[in-house]
PDB file of C-alpha atoms in Angstrom:
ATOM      1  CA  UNK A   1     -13.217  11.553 -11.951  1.00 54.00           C
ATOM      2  CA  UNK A   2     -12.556  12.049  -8.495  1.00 79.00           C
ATOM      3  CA  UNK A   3      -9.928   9.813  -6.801  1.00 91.00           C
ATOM      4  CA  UNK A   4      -9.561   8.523  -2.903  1.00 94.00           C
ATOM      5  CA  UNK A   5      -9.337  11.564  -0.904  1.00 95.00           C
ATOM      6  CA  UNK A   6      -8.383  11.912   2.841  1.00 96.00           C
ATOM      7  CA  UNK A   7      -8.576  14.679   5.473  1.00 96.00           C
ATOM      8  CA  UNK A   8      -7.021  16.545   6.898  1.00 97.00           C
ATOM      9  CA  UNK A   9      -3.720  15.727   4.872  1.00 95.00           C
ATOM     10  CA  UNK A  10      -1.275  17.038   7.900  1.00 96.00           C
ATOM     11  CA  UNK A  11      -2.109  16.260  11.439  1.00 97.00           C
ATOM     12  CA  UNK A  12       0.195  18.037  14.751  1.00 97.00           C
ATOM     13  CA  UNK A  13      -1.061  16.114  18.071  1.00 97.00           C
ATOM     14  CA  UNK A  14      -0.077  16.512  21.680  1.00 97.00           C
ATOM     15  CA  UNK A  15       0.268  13.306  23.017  1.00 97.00           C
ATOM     16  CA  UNK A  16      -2.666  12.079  25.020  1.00 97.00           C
ATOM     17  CA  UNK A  17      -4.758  13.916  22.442  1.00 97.00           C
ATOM     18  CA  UNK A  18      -7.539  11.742  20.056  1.00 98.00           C
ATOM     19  CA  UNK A  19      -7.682  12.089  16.483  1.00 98.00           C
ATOM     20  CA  UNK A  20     -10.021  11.427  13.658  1.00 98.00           C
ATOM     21  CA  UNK A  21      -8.742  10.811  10.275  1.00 98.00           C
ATOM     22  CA  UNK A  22     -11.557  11.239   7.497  1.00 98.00           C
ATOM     23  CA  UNK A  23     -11.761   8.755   3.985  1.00 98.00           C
ATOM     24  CA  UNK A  24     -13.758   9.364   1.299  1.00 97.00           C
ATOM     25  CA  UNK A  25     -13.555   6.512  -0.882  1.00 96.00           C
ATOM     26  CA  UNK A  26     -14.739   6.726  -4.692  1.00 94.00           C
ATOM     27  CA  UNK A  27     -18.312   6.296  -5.104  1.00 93.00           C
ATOM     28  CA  UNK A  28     -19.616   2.777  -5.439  1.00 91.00           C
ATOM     29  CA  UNK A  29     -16.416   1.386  -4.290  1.00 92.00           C
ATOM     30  CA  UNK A  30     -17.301  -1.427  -2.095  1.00 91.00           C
ATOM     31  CA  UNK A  31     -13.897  -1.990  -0.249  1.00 91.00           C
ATOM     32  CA  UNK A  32     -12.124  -0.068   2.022  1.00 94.00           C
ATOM     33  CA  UNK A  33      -8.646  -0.580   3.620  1.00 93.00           C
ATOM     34  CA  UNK A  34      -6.597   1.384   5.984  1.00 96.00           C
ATOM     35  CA  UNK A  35      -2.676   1.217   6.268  1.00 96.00           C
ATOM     36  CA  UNK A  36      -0.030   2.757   8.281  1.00 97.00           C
ATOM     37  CA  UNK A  37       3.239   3.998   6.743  1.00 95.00           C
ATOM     38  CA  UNK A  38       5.706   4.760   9.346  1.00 94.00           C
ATOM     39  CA  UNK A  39       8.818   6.666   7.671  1.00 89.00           C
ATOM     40  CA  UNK A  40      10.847   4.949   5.302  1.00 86.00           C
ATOM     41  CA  UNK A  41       8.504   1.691   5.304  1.00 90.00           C
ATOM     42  CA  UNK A  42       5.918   0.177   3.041  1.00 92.00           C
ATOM     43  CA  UNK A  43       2.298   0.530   4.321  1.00 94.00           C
ATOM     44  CA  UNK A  44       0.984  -1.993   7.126  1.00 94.00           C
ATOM     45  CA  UNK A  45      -2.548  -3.190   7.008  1.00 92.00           C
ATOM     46  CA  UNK A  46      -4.812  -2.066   9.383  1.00 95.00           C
ATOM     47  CA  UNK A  47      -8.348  -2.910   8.799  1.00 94.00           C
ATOM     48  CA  UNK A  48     -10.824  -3.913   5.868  1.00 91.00           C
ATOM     49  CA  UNK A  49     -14.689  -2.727   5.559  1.00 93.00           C
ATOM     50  CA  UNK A  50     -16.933  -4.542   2.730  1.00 91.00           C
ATOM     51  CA  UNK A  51     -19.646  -2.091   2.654  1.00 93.00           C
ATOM     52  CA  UNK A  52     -20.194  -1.090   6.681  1.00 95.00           C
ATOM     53  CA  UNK A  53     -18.818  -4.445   8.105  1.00 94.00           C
ATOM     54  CA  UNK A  54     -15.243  -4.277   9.425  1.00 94.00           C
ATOM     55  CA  UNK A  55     -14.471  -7.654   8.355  1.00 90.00           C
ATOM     56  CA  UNK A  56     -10.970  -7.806   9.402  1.00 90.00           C
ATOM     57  CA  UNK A  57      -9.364  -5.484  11.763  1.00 92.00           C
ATOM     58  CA  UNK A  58      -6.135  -7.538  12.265  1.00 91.00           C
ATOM     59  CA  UNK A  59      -3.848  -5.343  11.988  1.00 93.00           C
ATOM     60  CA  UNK A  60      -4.940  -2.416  14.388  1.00 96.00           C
ATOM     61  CA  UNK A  61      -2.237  -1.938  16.889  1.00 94.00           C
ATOM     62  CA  UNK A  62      -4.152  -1.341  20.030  1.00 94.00           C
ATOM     63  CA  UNK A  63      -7.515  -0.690  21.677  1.00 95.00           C
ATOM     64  CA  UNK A  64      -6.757   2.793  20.796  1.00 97.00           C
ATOM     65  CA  UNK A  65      -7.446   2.377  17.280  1.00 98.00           C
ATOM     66  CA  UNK A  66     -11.142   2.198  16.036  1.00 97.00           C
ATOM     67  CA  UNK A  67     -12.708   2.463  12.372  1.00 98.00           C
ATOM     68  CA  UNK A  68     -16.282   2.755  11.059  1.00 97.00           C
ATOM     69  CA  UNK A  69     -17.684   3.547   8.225  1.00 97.00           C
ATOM     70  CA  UNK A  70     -21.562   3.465   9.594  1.00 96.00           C
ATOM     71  CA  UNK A  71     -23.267   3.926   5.933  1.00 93.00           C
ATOM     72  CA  UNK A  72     -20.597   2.116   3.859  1.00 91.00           C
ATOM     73  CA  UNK A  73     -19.420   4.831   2.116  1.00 94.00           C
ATOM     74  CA  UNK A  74     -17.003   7.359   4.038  1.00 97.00           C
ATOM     75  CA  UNK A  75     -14.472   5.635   7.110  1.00 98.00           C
ATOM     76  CA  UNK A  76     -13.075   7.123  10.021  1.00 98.00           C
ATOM     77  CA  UNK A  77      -9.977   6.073  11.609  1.00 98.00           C
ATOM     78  CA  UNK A  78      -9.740   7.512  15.569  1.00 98.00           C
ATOM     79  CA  UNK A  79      -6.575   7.138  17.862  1.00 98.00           C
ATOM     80  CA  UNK A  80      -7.664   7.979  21.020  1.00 98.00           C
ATOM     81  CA  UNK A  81      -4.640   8.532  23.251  1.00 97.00           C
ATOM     82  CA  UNK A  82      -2.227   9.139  20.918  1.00 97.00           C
ATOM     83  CA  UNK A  83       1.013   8.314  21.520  1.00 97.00           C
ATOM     84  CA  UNK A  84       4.821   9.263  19.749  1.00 96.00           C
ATOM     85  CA  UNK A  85       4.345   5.719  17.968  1.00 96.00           C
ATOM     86  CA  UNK A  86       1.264   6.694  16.414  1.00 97.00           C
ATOM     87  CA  UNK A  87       3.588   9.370  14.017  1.00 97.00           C
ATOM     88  CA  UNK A  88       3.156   8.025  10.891  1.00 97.00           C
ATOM     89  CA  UNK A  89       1.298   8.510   7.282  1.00 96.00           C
ATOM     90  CA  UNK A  90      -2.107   6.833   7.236  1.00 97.00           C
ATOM     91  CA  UNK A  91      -3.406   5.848   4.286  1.00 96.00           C
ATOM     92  CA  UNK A  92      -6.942   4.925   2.791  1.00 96.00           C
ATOM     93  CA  UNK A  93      -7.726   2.476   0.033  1.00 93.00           C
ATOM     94  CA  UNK A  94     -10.900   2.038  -1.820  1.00 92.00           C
ATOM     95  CA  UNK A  95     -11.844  -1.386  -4.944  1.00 89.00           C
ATOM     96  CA  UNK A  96     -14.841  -1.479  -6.887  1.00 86.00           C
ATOM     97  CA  UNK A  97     -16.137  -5.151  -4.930  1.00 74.00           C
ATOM     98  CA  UNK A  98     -14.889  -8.157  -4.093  1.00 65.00           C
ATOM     99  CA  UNK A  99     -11.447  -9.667  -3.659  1.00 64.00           C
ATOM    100  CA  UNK A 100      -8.399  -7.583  -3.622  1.00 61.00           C
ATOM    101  CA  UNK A 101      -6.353 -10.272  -5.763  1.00 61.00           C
ATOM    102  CA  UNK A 102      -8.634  -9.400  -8.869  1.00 68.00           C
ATOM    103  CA  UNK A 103      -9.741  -5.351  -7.955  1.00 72.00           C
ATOM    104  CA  UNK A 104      -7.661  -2.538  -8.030  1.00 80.00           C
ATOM    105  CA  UNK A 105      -6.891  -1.175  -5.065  1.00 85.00           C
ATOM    106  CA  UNK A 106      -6.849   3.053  -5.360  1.00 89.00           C
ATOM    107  CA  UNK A 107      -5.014   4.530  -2.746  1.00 92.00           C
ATOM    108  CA  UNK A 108      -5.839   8.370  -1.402  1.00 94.00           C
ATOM    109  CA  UNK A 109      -2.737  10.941  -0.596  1.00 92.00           C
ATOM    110  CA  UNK A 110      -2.939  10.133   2.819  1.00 95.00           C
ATOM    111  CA  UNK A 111      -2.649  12.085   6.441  1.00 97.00           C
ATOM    112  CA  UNK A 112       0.485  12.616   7.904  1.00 96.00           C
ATOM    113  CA  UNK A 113      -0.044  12.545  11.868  1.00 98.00           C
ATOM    114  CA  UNK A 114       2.880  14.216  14.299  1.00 97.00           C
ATOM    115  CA  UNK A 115       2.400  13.519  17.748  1.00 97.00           C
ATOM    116  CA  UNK A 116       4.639  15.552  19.662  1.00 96.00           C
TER     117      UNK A 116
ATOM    118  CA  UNK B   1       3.727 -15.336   8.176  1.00 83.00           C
ATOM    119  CA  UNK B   2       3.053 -13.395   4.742  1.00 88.00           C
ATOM    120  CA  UNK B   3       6.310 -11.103   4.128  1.00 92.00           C
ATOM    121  CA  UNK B   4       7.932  -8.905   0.999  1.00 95.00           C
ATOM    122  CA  UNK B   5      11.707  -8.137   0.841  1.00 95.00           C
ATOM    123  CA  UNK B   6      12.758  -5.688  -1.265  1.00 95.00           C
ATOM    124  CA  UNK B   7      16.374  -4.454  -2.019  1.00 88.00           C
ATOM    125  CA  UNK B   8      17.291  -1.210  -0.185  1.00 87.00           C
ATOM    126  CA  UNK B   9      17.718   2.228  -2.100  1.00 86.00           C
ATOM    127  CA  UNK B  10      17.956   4.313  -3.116  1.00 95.00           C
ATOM    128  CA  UNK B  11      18.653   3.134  -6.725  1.00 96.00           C
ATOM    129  CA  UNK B  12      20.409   5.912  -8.759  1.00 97.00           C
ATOM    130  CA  UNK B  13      20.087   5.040 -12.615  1.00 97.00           C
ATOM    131  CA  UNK B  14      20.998   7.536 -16.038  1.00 97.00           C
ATOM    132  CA  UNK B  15      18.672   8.055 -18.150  1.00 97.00           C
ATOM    133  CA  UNK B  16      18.158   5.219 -20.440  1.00 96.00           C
ATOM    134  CA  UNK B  17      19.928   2.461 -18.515  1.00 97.00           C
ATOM    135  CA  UNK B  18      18.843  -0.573 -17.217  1.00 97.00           C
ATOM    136  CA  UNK B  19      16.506  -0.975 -14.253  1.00 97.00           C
ATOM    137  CA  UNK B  20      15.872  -4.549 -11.710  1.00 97.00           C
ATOM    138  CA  UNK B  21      14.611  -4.000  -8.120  1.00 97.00           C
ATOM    139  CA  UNK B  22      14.829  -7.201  -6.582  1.00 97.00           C
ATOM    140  CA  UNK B  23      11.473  -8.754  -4.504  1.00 97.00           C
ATOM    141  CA  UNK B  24      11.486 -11.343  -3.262  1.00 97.00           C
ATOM    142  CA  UNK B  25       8.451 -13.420  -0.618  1.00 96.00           C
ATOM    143  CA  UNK B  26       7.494 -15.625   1.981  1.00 94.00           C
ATOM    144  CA  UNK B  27       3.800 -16.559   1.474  1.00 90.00           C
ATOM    145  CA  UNK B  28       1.638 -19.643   2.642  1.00 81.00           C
ATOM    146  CA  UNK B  29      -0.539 -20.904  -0.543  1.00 80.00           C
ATOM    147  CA  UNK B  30      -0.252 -19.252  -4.054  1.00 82.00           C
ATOM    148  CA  UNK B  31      -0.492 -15.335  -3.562  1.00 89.00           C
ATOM    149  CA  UNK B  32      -0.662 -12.436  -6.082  1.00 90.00           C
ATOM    150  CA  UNK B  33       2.218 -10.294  -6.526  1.00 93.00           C
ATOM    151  CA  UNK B  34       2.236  -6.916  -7.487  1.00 94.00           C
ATOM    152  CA  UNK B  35       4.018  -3.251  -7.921  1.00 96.00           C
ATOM    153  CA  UNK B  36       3.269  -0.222  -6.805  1.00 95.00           C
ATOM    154  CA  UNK B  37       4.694   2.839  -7.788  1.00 96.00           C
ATOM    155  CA  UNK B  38       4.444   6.091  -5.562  1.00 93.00           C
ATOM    156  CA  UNK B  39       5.286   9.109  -7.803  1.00 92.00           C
ATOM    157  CA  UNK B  40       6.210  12.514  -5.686  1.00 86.00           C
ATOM    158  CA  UNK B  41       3.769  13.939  -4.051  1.00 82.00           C
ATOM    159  CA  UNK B  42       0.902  11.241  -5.341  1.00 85.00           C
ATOM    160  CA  UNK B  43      -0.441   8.437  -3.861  1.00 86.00           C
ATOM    161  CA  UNK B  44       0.402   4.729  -4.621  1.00 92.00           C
ATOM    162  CA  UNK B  45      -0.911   3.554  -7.398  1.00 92.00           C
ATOM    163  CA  UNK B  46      -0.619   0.223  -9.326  1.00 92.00           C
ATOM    164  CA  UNK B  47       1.836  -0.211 -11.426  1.00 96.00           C
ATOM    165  CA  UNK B  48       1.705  -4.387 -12.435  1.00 95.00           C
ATOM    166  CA  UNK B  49       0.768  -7.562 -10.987  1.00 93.00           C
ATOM    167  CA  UNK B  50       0.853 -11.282 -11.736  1.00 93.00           C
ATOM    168  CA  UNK B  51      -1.664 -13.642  -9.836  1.00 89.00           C
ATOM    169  CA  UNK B  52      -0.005 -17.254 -10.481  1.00 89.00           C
ATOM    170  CA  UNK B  53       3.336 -18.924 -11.292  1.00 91.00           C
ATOM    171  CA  UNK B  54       5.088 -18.002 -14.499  1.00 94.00           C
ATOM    172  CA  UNK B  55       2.505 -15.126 -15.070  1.00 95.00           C
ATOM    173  CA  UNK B  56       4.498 -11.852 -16.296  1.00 97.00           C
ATOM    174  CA  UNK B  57       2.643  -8.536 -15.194  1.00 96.00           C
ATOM    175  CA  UNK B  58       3.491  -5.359 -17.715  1.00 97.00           C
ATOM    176  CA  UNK B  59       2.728  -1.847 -17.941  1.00 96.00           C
ATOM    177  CA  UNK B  60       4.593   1.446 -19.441  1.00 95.00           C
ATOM    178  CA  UNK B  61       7.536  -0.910 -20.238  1.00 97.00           C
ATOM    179  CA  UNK B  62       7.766  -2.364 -16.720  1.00 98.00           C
ATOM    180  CA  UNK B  63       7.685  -5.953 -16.249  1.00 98.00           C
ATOM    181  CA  UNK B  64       7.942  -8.840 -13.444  1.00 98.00           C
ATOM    182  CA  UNK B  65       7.709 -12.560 -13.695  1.00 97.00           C
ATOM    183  CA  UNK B  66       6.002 -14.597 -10.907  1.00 96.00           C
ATOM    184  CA  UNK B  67       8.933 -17.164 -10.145  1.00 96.00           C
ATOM    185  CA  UNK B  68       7.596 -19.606  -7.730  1.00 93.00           C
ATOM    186  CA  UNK B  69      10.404 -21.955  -8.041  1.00 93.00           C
ATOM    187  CA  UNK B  70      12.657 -18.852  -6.073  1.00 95.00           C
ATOM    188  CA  UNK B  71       9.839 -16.585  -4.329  1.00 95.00           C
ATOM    189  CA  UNK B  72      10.598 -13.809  -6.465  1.00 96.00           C
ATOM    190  CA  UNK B  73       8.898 -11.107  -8.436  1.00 97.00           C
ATOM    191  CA  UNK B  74      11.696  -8.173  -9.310  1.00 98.00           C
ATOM    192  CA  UNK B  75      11.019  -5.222 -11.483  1.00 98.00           C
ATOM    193  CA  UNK B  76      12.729  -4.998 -14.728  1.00 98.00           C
ATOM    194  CA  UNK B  77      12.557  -1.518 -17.079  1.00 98.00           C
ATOM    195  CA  UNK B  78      15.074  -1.888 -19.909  1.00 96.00           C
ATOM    196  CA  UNK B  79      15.567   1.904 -20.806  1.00 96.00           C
ATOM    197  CA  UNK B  80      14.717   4.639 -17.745  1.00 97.00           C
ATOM    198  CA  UNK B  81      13.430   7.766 -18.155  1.00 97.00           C
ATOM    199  CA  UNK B  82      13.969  10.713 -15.346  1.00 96.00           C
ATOM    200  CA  UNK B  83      10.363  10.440 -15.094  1.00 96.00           C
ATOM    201  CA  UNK B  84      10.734   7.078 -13.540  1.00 97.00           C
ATOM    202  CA  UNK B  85      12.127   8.781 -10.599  1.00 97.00           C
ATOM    203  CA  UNK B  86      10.048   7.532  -7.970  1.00 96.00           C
ATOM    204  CA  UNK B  87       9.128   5.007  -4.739  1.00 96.00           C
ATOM    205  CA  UNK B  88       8.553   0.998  -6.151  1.00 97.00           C
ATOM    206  CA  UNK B  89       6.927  -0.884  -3.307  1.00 97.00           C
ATOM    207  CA  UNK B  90       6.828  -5.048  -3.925  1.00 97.00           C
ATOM    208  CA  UNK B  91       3.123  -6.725  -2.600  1.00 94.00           C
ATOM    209  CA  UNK B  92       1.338  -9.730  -1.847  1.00 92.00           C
ATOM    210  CA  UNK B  93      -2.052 -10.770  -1.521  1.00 88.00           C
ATOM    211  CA  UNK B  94      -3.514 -14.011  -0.688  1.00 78.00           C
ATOM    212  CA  UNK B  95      -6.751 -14.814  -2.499  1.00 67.00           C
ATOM    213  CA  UNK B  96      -9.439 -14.683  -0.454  1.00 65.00           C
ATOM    214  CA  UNK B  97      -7.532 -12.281   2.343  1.00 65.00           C
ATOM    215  CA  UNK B  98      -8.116  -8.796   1.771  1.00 72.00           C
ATOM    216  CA  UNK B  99      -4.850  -8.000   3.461  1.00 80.00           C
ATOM    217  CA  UNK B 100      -1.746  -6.644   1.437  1.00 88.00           C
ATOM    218  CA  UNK B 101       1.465  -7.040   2.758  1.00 91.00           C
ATOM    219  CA  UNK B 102       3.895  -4.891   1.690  1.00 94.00           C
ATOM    220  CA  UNK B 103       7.840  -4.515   1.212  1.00 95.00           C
ATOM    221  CA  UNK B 104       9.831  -1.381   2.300  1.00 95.00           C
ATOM    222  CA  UNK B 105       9.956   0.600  -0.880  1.00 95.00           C
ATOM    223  CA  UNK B 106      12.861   1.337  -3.224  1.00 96.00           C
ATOM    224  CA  UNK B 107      13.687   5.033  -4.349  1.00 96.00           C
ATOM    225  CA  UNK B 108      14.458   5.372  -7.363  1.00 97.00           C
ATOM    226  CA  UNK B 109      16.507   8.148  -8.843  1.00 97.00           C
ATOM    227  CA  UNK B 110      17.043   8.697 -12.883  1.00 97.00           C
ATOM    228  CA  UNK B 111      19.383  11.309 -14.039  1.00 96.00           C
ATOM    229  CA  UNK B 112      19.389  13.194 -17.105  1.00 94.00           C
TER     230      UNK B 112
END
């Protein structure tokens, strides 16, 4: 079946430039996480949607970041402003329900963003 | 806070030898531990995991042991294959955060 997928997969910015990074989690799956992998380091939690409510957005680095996922299926992640810091792989994570201790968490092939 | 340290690679291996990538944690409460395993050019996906002390995750010969009594979790494969060859990232999750913290990932490398 299909798997986590994420568009587009490579991303060239000028900085000062927004983006919009597209998730489509696997159907049904309740949970949705983003994370940001900066080279050469595990992923960093961003934010967590149960269904259409951002219930933890902890980990977004700045007012520059903003998620939704308005009908509780597909998320956006936008950087508005971006900046050189903002280079990194972001990844999307989708779990049937629930806690993340007892569901799997299935991870798409993320977008790789280059702000130059 | 919630951290994962995880030894530094990359980890170069022959075929058939054995395998332990250290983990080791810092974690308020009792958290899950887990291993993921990022494959070339695939996403992460989970390898094994262990949600309380003395619990020992498996899966395709991999296995780790939740040691509270040292904070540690390492990966253990007692014969490698080349098609091993891959990224191992150590994890933690606190029940009833939906927040993974994750360590820096080890590369492995298994030669024929």
């Amino acid at each position: 079946g299909a798997g986590v997928s994420q568009s587009p997969r490579y991303k060239v910015a000028k900085r000062g430039q927004d983006v919009a990074l597209r998730c489509d989690p696997i159907s049904g799956h309740v949970s949705l996480f983003w994370y940001q992998q900066a080279l050469g380091q595990g992923p960093e939690f961003l934010t967590y949607f149960q269904n259409e409510a951002q219930l933890d957005k902890s980990g977004l680095p700045s007012d520059r970041f903003f998620a939704e996922r308005p009908e509780g299926s597909v998320s956006t992640l936008k950087i508005q402003r971006t900046q050189q810091e903002d280079s990194a792989v972001y990844l999307c994570a989708s779990s049937l329900a629930g806690l993340a201790v007892k569901e799997t968490q299935y991870f798409g092939p993320g977008t790789r963003l280059l702000v130059l | 806070g919630d951290s994962v340290t995880q030894m530094e690679g990359p980890v170069t291996l022959s075929e058939e030898a054995f395998l332990t990538i250290n983990c080791t944690y810092t974690a308020t409460g009792y958290p899950s531990l887990f291993w993921y395993v990022q494959y070339p050019g695939e996403g992460l996906q989970l390898l094994l995991k262990a949600t309380k002390a003395d619990d020992k995750g498996s899966n395709k010969g991999f296995e780790a042991t939740y040691r509270k009594e040292t904070t540690s979790f390492h990966l253990e494969k007692g014969s490698v294959q080349v098609s091993d060859s891959a990224v191992y990232f150590c994890a933690l999750s606190r029940y009833n955060f939906n927040k993974f913290y994750f360590g820096s990932g080890t590369k492995l490398n298994v030669k024929p």
